Coordinates of C-alpha atoms in Angstrom, one line a residue:
M183 CA 0.0 -0.2 0.6
R184 CA 3.3 1.9 -0.4
S185 CA 3.0 5.2 -2.9
S186 CA 5.8 4.3 -5.3
D187 CA 4.6 4.0 -8.7
E188 CA 8.8 4.2 -10.2
K189 CA 8.6 2.1 -12.3
P190 CA 5.6 -0.3 -12.0
A191 CA 6.6 -4.2 -12.6
K192 CA 5.2 -5.8 -15.3
S193 CA 3.9 -8.3 -14.1
A194 CA 2.0 -5.6 -11.1
M195 CA 0.4 -4.2 -14.6
A196 CA -0.1 -7.2 -16.1
K197 CA -2.3 -8.3 -13.2
L198 CA -4.3 -5.2 -12.7
G199 CA -4.4 -5.6 -16.8
L200 CA -6.5 -9.2 -16.1
I201 CA -8.3 -7.8 -13.5
S202 CA -9.8 -5.1 -15.5
A203 CA -10.4 -7.2 -18.5
F204 CA -12.9 -9.5 -16.0
A205 CA -14.4 -5.9 -14.1
V206 CA -17.5 -6.3 -16.3
L207 CA -17.8 -10.1 -15.2
I208 CA -17.1 -9.0 -12.5
T209 CA -19.8 -6.8 -11.4
V210 CA -22.7 -8.8 -13.4
L211 CA -22.4 -11.1 -10.5
A212 CA -21.4 -8.8 -8.0
S213 CA -24.9 -10.0 -6.6
A214 CA -24.6 -13.4 -7.6
C215 CA -21.7 -13.6 -5.5
Q216 CA -21.8 -11.8 -2.6
P217 CA -22.8 -13.2 0.9
Q218 CA -25.3 -13.2 3.4
S219 CA -23.2 -10.1 4.7
T220 CA -23.5 -7.2 6.5
P221 CA -23.2 -3.4 4.1
Y222 CA -20.4 -1.3 6.2
T223 CA -21.7 2.3 7.4
F224 CA -19.7 5.2 8.0
N225 CA -19.2 6.8 10.2
L226 CA -19.5 10.4 9.5
P227 CA -20.7 13.9 11.1
E228 CA -24.0 15.1 9.3
T229 CA -22.3 17.3 7.2
V230 CA -19.9 15.2 5.5
P231 CA -20.6 13.7 2.5
P232 CA -20.4 9.7 1.9
P233 CA -17.9 8.4 0.0
V234 CA -18.0 6.6 -3.8
V235 CA -17.0 3.2 -3.3
P236 CA -17.7 0.9 -6.8
V237 CA -20.2 -1.5 -7.5
G238 CA -17.9 -4.6 -8.1
N239 CA -16.7 -4.5 -4.4
P240 CA -18.9 -3.3 -2.3
L241 CA -18.7 -2.3 1.3
T242 CA -19.0 -5.0 4.3
E243 CA -18.4 -5.5 7.6
E244 CA -16.8 -8.9 6.8
K245 CA -15.2 -7.6 4.2
V246 CA -13.2 -4.6 6.2
R247 CA -12.7 -7.2 9.3
L248 CA -10.1 -9.3 6.3
G249 CA -8.8 -6.5 6.1
R250 CA -8.0 -5.4 8.8
R251 CA -6.1 -8.4 9.7
L252 CA -4.0 -8.4 6.3
F253 CA -2.9 -4.9 6.3
Y254 CA -1.1 -5.4 9.7
D255 CA 0.2 -9.5 8.6
T256 CA 3.5 -9.8 8.3
A257 CA 2.3 -12.8 6.1
L258 CA 2.2 -10.9 2.9
S259 CA 5.9 -10.2 2.8
V260 CA 7.3 -12.5 0.8
N261 CA 10.3 -13.0 3.8
Q262 CA 7.1 -12.8 5.9
T263 CA 9.0 -9.2 7.3
Q264 CA 6.1 -6.6 6.5
S265 CA 2.8 -6.0 6.2
C266 CA 1.4 -2.2 4.7
A267 CA 0.6 -1.7 8.5
S268 CA 5.1 -1.4 8.2
C269 CA 5.3 1.9 6.5
H270 CA 1.5 3.2 7.6
Q271 CA 1.5 2.8 10.5
Q272 CA -1.7 4.9 12.7
Q273 CA 0.6 7.1 14.9
F274 CA 1.7 9.0 11.9
A275 CA -1.7 9.1 10.2
F276 CA -1.0 6.1 8.0
A277 CA 2.5 7.2 7.4
Q278 CA 5.9 7.3 8.5
A279 CA 8.0 8.9 10.0
T280 CA 11.2 8.2 7.1
V281 CA 11.9 10.4 4.3
H282 CA 11.6 7.1 1.9
A283 CA 10.1 3.0 2.8
T284 CA 11.5 0.8 2.4
G285 CA 11.0 -2.8 1.3
A286 CA 11.1 -6.6 2.6
T287 CA 14.2 -7.2 1.0
G288 CA 16.1 -3.7 1.4
D289 CA 14.8 -2.1 -1.5
K290 CA 14.3 1.9 -0.9
V291 CA 10.9 3.2 -2.9
S292 CA 11.9 7.0 -4.4
R293 CA 8.9 8.4 -2.2
N294 CA 7.6 8.8 0.8
S295 CA 4.8 6.9 2.5
M296 CA 1.6 8.8 1.8
A297 CA -0.9 9.2 4.5
L298 CA -4.1 7.4 5.0
V299 CA -6.9 9.5 5.4
N300 CA -10.1 9.5 3.7
V301 CA -7.8 7.8 0.4
A302 CA -12.1 6.4 0.4
Y303 CA -12.2 10.1 -0.5
N304 CA -9.3 10.2 -3.5
S305 CA -10.2 10.5 -6.6
A306 CA -6.1 9.4 -7.8
F307 CA -4.0 7.3 -6.4
T308 CA -0.5 7.4 -5.6
W309 CA 2.1 11.0 -5.7
A310 CA 2.3 10.9 -10.2
H311 CA -0.3 8.4 -11.5
N312 CA -3.8 9.3 -13.3
G313 CA -4.3 6.5 -14.3
F314 CA -5.4 4.5 -11.2
A315 CA -9.0 5.3 -9.9
Q316 CA -9.4 3.2 -7.9
I317 CA -7.7 2.1 -4.3
E318 CA -8.0 -2.1 -6.2
Q319 CA -5.4 -0.6 -8.8
Q320 CA -3.0 0.4 -6.7
L321 CA -2.6 -1.8 -3.8
L322 CA -1.7 -4.3 -7.0
I323 CA 1.6 -1.7 -6.9
P324 CA 3.1 -2.7 -3.4
L325 CA 1.9 -6.2 -3.6
F326 CA 3.8 -7.4 -7.0
N327 CA 6.4 -4.3 -7.9
E328 CA 9.5 -6.1 -8.2
S329 CA 11.4 -1.9 -8.6
P330 CA 12.1 -1.6 -6.3
V331 CA 10.7 -4.9 -4.6
E332 CA 7.5 -3.2 -1.5
L333 CA 5.6 -6.5 0.0
G334 CA 7.4 -8.8 -2.8
I335 CA 4.8 -11.5 -3.1
T336 CA 5.8 -11.4 -7.7
G337 CA 7.3 -15.0 -8.4
H338 CA 6.1 -16.9 -4.4
E339 CA 1.9 -16.6 -4.5
D340 CA 1.4 -19.9 -4.2
I341 CA 3.6 -20.5 -1.2
I342 CA 2.3 -16.3 0.4
L343 CA -1.8 -18.1 -0.9
K344 CA -0.7 -20.6 1.9
R345 CA 0.1 -19.2 5.1
L346 CA -3.3 -17.6 4.7
T347 CA -4.9 -21.3 5.0
T348 CA -5.4 -20.7 8.8
H349 CA -8.5 -21.5 10.5
E350 CA -9.0 -18.1 11.2
Y351 CA -8.3 -17.6 7.2
E352 CA -10.7 -19.8 6.2
R353 CA -13.3 -18.4 9.0
L354 CA -12.6 -14.7 7.7
F355 CA -12.6 -16.0 4.1
D356 CA -15.5 -17.2 4.1
A357 CA -18.1 -14.1 5.9
A358 CA -16.2 -12.1 3.5
F359 CA -17.1 -14.0 0.4
A360 CA -18.7 -17.2 0.4
T361 CA -15.7 -19.6 0.4
K362 CA -12.7 -20.2 2.4
T363 CA -10.4 -20.2 -0.1
P364 CA -8.1 -16.9 0.0
N365 CA -6.4 -15.5 -4.0
F366 CA -5.6 -12.1 -4.7
D367 CA -8.9 -10.9 -5.3
R368 CA -10.5 -11.1 -2.3
I369 CA -7.9 -10.4 -1.4
V370 CA -7.1 -7.3 -2.8
K371 CA -10.9 -6.6 -2.3
A372 CA -10.4 -7.4 1.1
L373 CA -8.2 -4.6 2.4
A374 CA -9.2 -2.3 0.1
S375 CA -11.8 -2.2 1.9
F376 CA -10.5 -1.7 5.6
V377 CA -8.1 1.5 4.0
R378 CA -11.5 3.3 2.8
S379 CA -12.9 2.5 5.7
I380 CA -9.8 4.7 7.7
T381 CA -11.2 7.8 8.4
S382 CA -10.6 11.4 9.9
F383 CA -13.4 14.2 10.5
N384 CA -13.0 15.0 13.5
S385 CA -9.8 17.4 14.1
P386 CA -11.0 20.6 15.9
F387 CA -11.6 22.3 12.7
D388 CA -14.1 20.1 12.2
Q389 CA -15.3 21.1 15.4
Y390 CA -15.1 24.3 15.3
A391 CA -16.6 24.8 11.0
Y392 CA -18.8 21.7 11.3
Q393 CA -20.3 21.7 15.6
G394 CA -20.5 24.6 15.7
D395 CA -18.0 25.2 18.3
D396 CA -16.7 27.6 18.4
S397 CA -14.4 27.3 21.1
A398 CA -12.3 24.4 19.7
L399 CA -10.3 26.6 17.8
T400 CA -7.4 30.0 19.2
P401 CA -8.1 33.4 17.7
Q402 CA -3.8 32.2 16.6
Q403 CA -5.7 29.1 15.0
I404 CA -8.1 31.3 13.4
K405 CA -5.8 33.7 11.8
G406 CA -4.0 31.5 10.5
M407 CA -7.3 29.6 8.9
N408 CA -8.3 33.0 7.1
L409 CA -4.6 33.0 6.4
F410 CA -5.2 29.5 4.3
F411 CA -8.4 30.3 2.6
S412 CA -7.1 33.8 1.4
E413 CA -5.9 34.9 -1.9
R414 CA -2.8 35.8 -0.2
T415 CA -1.6 32.3 0.0
E416 CA -3.2 30.5 -2.3
C417 CA -3.0 27.3 0.1
F418 CA -6.6 26.6 -0.7
H419 CA -6.7 26.0 -4.3
C420 CA -5.0 23.1 -4.6
H421 CA -6.1 22.2 -0.7
G422 CA -9.2 22.8 -0.8
G423 CA -12.6 20.8 -0.1
V424 CA -13.8 17.9 2.6
N425 CA -10.4 16.6 2.6
F426 CA -8.3 19.0 2.1
S427 CA -7.5 17.8 -1.5
Q428 CA -8.6 19.0 -5.4
S429 CA -7.3 15.0 -5.7
S430 CA -10.2 14.3 -4.3
T431 CA -14.7 13.2 -5.0
H432 CA -17.4 12.4 -2.8
T433 CA -21.3 10.6 -3.9
G434 CA -22.4 14.9 -4.3
Q435 CA -19.4 16.1 -6.0
S436 CA -19.4 15.3 -10.2
L437 CA -16.1 17.2 -10.5
V438 CA -12.5 16.2 -10.4
L439 CA -10.8 18.5 -10.2
Q440 CA -6.1 18.7 -11.8
P441 CA -4.8 17.4 -8.6
F442 CA -1.5 16.7 -10.1
H443 CA 1.2 20.1 -9.9
N444 CA 4.7 20.7 -9.7
T445 CA 5.6 23.5 -6.6
G446 CA 8.6 24.2 -8.1
M447 CA 11.0 22.4 -5.3
Y448 CA 13.9 21.0 -9.1
N449 CA 14.7 23.3 -11.6
E450 CA 17.9 20.9 -13.0
D451 CA 18.8 21.8 -16.4
G452 CA 17.1 24.7 -16.3
Q453 CA 14.1 24.7 -18.3
G454 CA 12.4 22.6 -15.4
A455 CA 13.3 19.3 -15.5
Y456 CA 13.2 17.4 -11.7
P457 CA 15.7 14.9 -10.6
S458 CA 15.9 11.1 -13.6
D459 CA 15.2 9.4 -10.4
D460 CA 11.8 10.7 -10.1
Q461 CA 10.3 13.7 -12.3
G462 CA 7.4 12.5 -11.6
L463 CA 4.0 12.7 -13.9
V464 CA 4.9 12.7 -16.8
R465 CA 6.6 9.2 -16.5
I466 CA 3.2 8.4 -17.2
T467 CA 1.7 10.7 -19.7
H468 CA 4.2 11.4 -21.1
K469 CA 4.1 15.9 -21.6
Q470 CA 6.7 17.7 -22.0
E471 CA 3.4 19.7 -19.9
D472 CA 3.3 17.2 -16.8
M473 CA 7.7 17.3 -15.7
G474 CA 7.8 17.3 -11.4
K475 CA 4.1 17.1 -11.4
F476 CA 2.2 15.7 -7.7
R477 CA -0.7 14.9 -6.6
A478 CA -1.7 17.0 -3.7
P479 CA -1.9 15.8 -1.3
T480 CA -4.7 16.0 1.8
L481 CA -3.5 17.7 4.6
R482 CA -5.9 16.2 7.9
N483 CA -3.4 14.8 10.1
I484 CA -0.7 16.9 8.4
A485 CA 1.2 17.7 11.7
L486 CA 1.7 13.6 12.3
S487 CA 3.5 12.9 9.2
A488 CA 6.3 14.3 7.9
P489 CA 8.8 14.5 6.5
Y490 CA 7.9 16.1 4.0
M491 CA 6.9 15.8 -0.4
H492 CA 7.2 12.8 -2.0
D493 CA 11.0 12.3 -1.8
G494 CA 10.9 14.2 2.0
S495 CA 13.3 16.2 1.4
I496 CA 10.5 19.1 3.2
A497 CA 11.8 18.0 7.4
S498 CA 9.1 20.4 8.8
L499 CA 5.5 22.0 8.8
A500 CA 7.8 25.3 9.3
E501 CA 9.9 24.6 6.0
V502 CA 6.9 23.8 4.0
I503 CA 5.5 27.2 4.7
E504 CA 9.4 28.5 3.9
F505 CA 9.1 26.4 0.6
Y506 CA 5.7 28.1 -0.4
A507 CA 6.1 32.1 1.1
Q508 CA 9.4 31.5 -1.4
G509 CA 7.6 30.4 -4.1
G510 CA 9.7 27.6 -4.6
S511 CA 13.4 26.4 -4.0
E512 CA 16.1 28.8 -5.3
Q513 CA 16.3 26.8 -8.2
G514 CA 13.3 25.4 -8.9
K515 CA 11.1 29.1 -7.9
S516 CA 11.8 29.4 -11.5
N517 CA 11.3 26.4 -13.1
P518 CA 8.8 27.2 -17.0
H519 CA 6.6 24.1 -15.0
K520 CA 5.3 25.3 -11.8
S521 CA 2.0 26.1 -10.9
P522 CA 0.8 29.3 -11.2
F523 CA -0.4 29.7 -8.0
V524 CA 3.2 28.5 -5.8
K525 CA 3.5 32.8 -7.1
G526 CA 4.9 32.8 -3.7
F527 CA 3.8 34.9 -0.9
A528 CA 4.6 38.3 2.3
L529 CA 3.9 36.8 5.9
T530 CA 5.6 38.3 8.9
D531 CA 6.7 35.9 11.4
E532 CA 3.5 35.8 13.3
E533 CA 1.7 34.9 10.4
K534 CA 3.3 32.4 8.7
I535 CA 3.1 30.4 13.3
A536 CA -0.1 31.5 12.9
L537 CA -0.5 29.7 9.7
E538 CA 1.1 25.9 10.9
A539 CA -1.3 25.9 13.8
F540 CA -3.9 26.1 11.9
L541 CA -2.5 23.4 10.2
N542 CA -1.7 22.3 13.5
S543 CA -6.0 21.8 14.5
L544 CA -6.0 19.3 11.6
T545 CA -4.9 16.2 14.4
D546 CA -7.7 14.5 15.2
N547 CA -6.1 12.2 17.5
S548 CA -9.4 9.7 18.2
F549 CA -8.5 9.0 14.5
L550 CA -5.0 8.1 15.8
T551 CA -6.4 6.0 18.7
N552 CA -8.8 5.2 17.1
P553 CA -8.8 0.5 18.0
A554 CA -10.9 0.1 15.0
Y555 CA -8.0 1.4 12.6
G556 CA -5.2 -0.5 15.1
P557 CA -4.0 -4.2 15.4
P558 CA -6.9 -7.1 15.6
L559 CA -6.4 -8.4 18.7
N560 CA -6.9 -12.5 18.3

């Protein structure tokens, strides 16, 4: 479930094609194949619309329960050393407090692990891929990727499936899919179901803005909020909406905005080039104007998911604010592909501290300790 999509493995993409080929058939037969199960109900505030759930993978309590067990199980990695939770840790808003993730066999993942916060609302997945519209597609990368190896399933599928033939898993698969037999289609659907269930809408900001609690934010945080939503800083243009990200959608929204942006981090050749090891969306689209474009992540719980940016190159929120105040890095601010919203702004030191205080108000402490998202008890 890590965010790397650099050099996707052929086997991973082949599996993606196979799943896509059967998508229509799966959708048609979905009602016939679903066991007697319990529809999952999102615990959402009245002001938050529910997310879109694909017809081919209806959300049920049983699939969420199975997916949670799989998410925390090292049996899914080739050498049983890592799980999805190794790089998506609840105390860090399901991100990781390292610059780069490391795969089960020691391969370094080139990108910073993205926080799994309200992923059900995402309209795009990974840092820089516009071809993944559903969680089920993105999951194939960390599971099957070979360069770099993440969980390392490719070539070891039968061994890993055999590990999941325990009495406990037979019971969980039977409840979720009316069969005791595990396969990777069911594994992916269950993992996607659990990740969709992870929602966070109870921060001090939510209490202030949507729950009518005027005392939930301090005067300093309110000042920072006004700066965030002002034309002076332009923050809200890329980090707006219910999930503080342009890369979001829900049942009440049909318009999906452009979620990928060049923020002026690099300009290697004076003509806009990013470092050759990761040039962003251009690697997928092959369009030069997409050089250096990466997805704007959610800012919910952002104070906990440092380091920042796609390559983990900025260590703190204060440094992120300074980066955008300067209009990019010293090298990258002149990048010809840079977003027009990253134009720089002038803030006093007091205003910068207020803006950081507002970003801290997006932390949902109940989310970080919710036992429903933590490791299942045996």
